[in-house]
Short mmCIF file of C-alpha atoms in Angstrom, two decimals:
data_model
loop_
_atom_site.label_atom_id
_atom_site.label_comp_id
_atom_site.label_asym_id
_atom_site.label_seq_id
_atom_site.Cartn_x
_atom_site.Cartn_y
_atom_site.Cartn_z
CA UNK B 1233 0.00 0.00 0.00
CA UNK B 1234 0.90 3.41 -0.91
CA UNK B 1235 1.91 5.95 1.84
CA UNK B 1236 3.40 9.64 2.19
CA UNK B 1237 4.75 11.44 5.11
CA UNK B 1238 5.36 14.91 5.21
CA UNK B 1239 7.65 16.28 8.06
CA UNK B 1240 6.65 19.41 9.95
CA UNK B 1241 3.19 20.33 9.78
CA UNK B 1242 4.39 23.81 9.91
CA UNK B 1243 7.50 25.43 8.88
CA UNK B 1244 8.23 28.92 8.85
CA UNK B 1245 10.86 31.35 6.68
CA UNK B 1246 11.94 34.76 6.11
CA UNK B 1247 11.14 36.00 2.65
CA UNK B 1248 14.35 35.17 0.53
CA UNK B 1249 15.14 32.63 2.34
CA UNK B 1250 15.30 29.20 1.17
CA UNK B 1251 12.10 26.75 1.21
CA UNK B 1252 12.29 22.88 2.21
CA UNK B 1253 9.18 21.37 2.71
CA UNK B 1254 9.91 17.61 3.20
CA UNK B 1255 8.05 14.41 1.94
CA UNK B 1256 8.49 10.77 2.00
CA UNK B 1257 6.53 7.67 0.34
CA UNK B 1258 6.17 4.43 0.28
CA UNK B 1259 4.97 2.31 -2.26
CA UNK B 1260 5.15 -1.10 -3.62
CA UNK B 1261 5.92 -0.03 -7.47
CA UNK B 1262 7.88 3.02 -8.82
CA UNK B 1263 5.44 5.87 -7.65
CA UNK B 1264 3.90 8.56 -9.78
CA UNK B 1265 4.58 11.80 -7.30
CA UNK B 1266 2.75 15.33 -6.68
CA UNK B 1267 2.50 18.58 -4.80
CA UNK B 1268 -0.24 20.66 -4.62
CA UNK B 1269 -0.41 23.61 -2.86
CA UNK B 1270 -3.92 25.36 -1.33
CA UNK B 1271 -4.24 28.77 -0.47
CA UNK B 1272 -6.90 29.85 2.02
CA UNK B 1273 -10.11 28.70 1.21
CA UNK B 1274 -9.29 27.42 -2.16
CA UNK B 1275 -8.83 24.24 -4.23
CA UNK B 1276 -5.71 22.51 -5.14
CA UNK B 1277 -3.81 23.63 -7.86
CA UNK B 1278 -1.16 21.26 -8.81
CA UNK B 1279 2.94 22.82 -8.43
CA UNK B 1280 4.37 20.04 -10.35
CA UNK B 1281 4.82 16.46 -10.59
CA UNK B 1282 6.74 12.94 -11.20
CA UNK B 1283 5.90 10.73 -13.87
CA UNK B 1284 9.05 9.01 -13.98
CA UNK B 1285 10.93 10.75 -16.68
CA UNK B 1286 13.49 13.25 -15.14
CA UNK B 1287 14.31 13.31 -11.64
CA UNK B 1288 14.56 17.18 -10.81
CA UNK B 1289 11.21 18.53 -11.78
CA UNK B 1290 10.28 22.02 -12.30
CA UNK B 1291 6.68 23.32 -11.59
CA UNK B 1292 5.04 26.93 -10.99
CA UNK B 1293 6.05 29.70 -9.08
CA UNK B 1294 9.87 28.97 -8.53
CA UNK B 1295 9.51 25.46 -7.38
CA UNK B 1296 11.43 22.76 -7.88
CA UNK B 1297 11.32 18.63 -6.32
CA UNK B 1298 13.84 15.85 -6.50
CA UNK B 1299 12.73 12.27 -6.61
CA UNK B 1300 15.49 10.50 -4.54
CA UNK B 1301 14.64 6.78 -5.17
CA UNK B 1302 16.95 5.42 -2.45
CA UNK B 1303 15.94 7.45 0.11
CA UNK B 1304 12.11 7.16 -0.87
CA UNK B 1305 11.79 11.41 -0.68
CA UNK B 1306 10.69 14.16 -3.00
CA UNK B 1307 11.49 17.11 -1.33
CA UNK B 1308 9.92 20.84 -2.30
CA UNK B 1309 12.75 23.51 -2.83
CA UNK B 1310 12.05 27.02 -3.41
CA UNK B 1311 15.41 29.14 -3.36
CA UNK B 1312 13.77 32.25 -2.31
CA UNK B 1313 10.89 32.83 -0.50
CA UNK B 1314 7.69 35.66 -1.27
CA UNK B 1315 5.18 36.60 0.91
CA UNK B 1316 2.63 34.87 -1.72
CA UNK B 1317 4.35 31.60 -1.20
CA UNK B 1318 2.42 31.24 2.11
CA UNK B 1319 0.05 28.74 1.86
CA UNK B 1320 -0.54 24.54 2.34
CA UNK B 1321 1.04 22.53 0.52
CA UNK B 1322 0.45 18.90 0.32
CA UNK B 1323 2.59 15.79 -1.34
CA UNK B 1324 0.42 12.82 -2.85
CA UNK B 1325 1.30 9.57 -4.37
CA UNK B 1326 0.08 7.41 -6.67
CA UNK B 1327 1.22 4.01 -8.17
CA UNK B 1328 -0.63 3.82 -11.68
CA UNK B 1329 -2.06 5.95 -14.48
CA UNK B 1330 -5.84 5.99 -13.28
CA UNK B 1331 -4.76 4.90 -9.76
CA UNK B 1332 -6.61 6.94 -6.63
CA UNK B 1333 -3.94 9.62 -5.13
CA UNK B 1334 -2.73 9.36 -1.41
CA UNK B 1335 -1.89 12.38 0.13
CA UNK B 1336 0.33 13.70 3.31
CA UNK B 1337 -1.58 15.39 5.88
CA UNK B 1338 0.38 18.29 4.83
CA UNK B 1339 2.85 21.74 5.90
CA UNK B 1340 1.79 24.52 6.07
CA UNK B 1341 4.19 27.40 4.81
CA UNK B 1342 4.59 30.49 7.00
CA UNK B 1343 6.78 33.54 4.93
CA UNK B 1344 7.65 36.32 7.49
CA UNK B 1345 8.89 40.02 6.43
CA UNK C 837 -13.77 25.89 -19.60
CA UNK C 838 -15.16 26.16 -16.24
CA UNK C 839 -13.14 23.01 -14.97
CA UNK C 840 -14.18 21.41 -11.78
CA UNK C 841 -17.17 23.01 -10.18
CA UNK C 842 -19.50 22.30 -7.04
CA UNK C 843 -22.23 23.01 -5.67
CA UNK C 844 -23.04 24.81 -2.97
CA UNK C 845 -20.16 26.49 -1.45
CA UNK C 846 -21.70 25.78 1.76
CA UNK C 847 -24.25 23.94 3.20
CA UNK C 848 -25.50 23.12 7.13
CA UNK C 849 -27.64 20.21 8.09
CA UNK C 850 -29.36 18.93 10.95
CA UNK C 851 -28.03 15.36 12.23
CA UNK C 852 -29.99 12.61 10.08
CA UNK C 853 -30.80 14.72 7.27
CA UNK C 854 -29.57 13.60 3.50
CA UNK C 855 -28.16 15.92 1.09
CA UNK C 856 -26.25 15.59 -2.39
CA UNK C 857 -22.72 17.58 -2.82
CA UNK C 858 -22.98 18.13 -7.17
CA UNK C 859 -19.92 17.89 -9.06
CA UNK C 860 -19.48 18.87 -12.87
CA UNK C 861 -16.46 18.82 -15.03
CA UNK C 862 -16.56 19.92 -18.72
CA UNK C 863 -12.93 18.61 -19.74
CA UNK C 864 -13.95 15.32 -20.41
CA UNK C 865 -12.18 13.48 -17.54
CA UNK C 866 -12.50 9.57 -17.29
CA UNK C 867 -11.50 10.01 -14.09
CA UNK C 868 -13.35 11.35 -10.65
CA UNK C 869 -13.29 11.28 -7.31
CA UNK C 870 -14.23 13.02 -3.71
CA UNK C 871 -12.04 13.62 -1.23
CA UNK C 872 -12.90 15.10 2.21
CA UNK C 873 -10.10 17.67 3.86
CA UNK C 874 -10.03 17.40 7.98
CA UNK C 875 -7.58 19.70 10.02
CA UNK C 876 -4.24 17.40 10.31
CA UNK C 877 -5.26 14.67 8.17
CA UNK C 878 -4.93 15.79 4.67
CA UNK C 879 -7.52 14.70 1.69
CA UNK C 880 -8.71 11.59 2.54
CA UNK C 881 -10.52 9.62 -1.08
CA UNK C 882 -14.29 8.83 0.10
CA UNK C 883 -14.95 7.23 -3.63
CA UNK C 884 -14.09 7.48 -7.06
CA UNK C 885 -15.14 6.07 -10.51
CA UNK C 886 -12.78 5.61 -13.74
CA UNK C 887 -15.60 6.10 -15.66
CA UNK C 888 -19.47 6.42 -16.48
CA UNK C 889 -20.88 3.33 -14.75
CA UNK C 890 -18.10 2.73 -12.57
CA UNK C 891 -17.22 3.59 -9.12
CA UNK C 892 -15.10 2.06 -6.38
CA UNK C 893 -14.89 2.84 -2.99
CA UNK C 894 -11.94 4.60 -1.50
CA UNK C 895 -10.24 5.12 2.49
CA UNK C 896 -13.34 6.36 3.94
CA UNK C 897 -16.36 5.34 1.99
CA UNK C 898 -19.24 5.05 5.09
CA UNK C 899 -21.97 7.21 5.38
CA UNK C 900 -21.82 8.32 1.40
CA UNK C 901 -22.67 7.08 -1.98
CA UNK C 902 -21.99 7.75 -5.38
CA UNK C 903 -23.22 6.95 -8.78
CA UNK C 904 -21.85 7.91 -12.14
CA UNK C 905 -24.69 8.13 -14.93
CA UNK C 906 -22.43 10.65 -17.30
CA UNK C 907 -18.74 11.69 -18.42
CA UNK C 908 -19.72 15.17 -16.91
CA UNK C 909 -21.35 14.57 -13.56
CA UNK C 910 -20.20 12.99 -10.20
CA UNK C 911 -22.64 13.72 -7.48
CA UNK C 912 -22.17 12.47 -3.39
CA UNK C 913 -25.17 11.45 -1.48
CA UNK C 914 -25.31 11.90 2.46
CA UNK C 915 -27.51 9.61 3.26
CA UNK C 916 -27.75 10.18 7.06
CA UNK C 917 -25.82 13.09 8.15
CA UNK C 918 -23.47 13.01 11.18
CA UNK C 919 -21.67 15.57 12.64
CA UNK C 920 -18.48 13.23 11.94
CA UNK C 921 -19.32 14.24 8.39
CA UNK C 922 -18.96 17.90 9.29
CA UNK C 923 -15.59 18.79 6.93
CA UNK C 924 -14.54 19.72 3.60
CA UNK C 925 -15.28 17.94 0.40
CA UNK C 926 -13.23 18.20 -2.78
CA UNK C 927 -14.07 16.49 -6.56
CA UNK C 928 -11.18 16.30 -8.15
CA UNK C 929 -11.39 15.31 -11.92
CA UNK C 930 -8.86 13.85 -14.09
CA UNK C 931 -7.12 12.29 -17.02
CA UNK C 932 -4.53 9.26 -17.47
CA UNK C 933 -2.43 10.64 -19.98
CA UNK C 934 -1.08 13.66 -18.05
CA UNK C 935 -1.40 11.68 -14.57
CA UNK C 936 -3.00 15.38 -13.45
CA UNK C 937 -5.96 16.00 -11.10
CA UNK C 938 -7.47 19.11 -10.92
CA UNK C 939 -9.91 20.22 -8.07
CA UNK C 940 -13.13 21.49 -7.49
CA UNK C 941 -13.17 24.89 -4.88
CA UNK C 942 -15.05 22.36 -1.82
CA UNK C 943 -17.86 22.54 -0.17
CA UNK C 944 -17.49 23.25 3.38
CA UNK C 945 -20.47 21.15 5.33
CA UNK C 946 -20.97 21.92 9.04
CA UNK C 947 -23.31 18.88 10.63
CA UNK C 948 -25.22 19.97 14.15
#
């Protein structure tokens, strides 16, 4: 069964400083991989993703995730930090094409002045 | 395209009443599924369906039902409310060859 663990349900930067939001999975079968992120009282709106192609993926807004096969983690890296990066952001696996996606209870992203 | 929508924003019920939460995507998504969104517990799937005809159930299926009649249209039946049920629901809709799914704006649902 699929799993993802996200570490810190809250972290908190200065603006321009560097983002690390941290996730791990588990799953049986090489792993399709996701963040979202949700700003208050919105949706999700999908930062970027793994689909096994390459392993440093780019996505919206400045963000960037590394799929680190032996040490099961796809960290979020942001290299400098705006005020409009504050927000949720969740990690989600999945293990096939039409499979259902598991998500982290997420971190929630606090940018100070 | 209007993407993912649902209906209503917001809703309160009474403790036994039943309701349906509409969903409505016009991208032609095989794919759906509901989610509910809890304070330290992420989106947990309730059910989902690959496809007119088809559902499943998913984590935390009790309490709700589905059914999938067109491409366009996943609706979630409350049967009995509970204020357990009190939380945030998501439809998400999607499609296989881009792996993407994209969300509806939730309905928050308070149960007393």
């Amino acid at each position: 069964a699929q799993s993802v663990t996200q570490l810190g349900s809250h972290v908190s930067v200065s603006e321009g400083a560097l983002v690390l939001l941290r996730c791990n999975y588990s799953s049986s079968v090489p792993p399709y991989l996701f963040w979202y992120v949700q700003y208050p009282n919105q949706g999700l709106q999908l930062l970027l993703k793994y689909t096994s192609a390459a392993t440093l993926v780019k996505g919206i807004n400045g963000f960037e995730a590394e799929f680190k096969k032996s040490e099961t983690s796809f960290h979020l890296t942001k290299p400098s930090a705006h005020m409009s990066d504050a927000a949720e952001y969740f990690c989600a696996v999945s293990e096939e094409r039409y499979s259902t996606l598991t998500f982290g209870k997420g971190t929630m992203l606090l940018v100070s002045p | 395209n209007a993407g993912v929508t649902q209906t209503p924003k917001f809703q309160v019920l009474k403790t036994g009443q039943s309701m349906t939460l509409q969903c409505a995507q016009d991208m032609n998504h095989e794919y759906m599924s509901w989610y509910r969104q809890d304070p330290g517990m992420g989106l947990r799937l309730i059910h989902y369906s690959v496809g007119a005809g088809i559902t499943d159930q998913g984590e935390v299926p009790n309490g709700y039902n589905v059914s999938r009649s067109t491409t366009e249209d996943f609706p979630l039946r409350l049967l009995s409310a509970a204020p357990s049920q009190t939380s945030v629901y998501f439809c998400a809709s999607g499609e296989g060859d881009t792996y993407e799914q994209y969300f509806g704006p939730g309905t928050r649902l308070t149960v007393t």
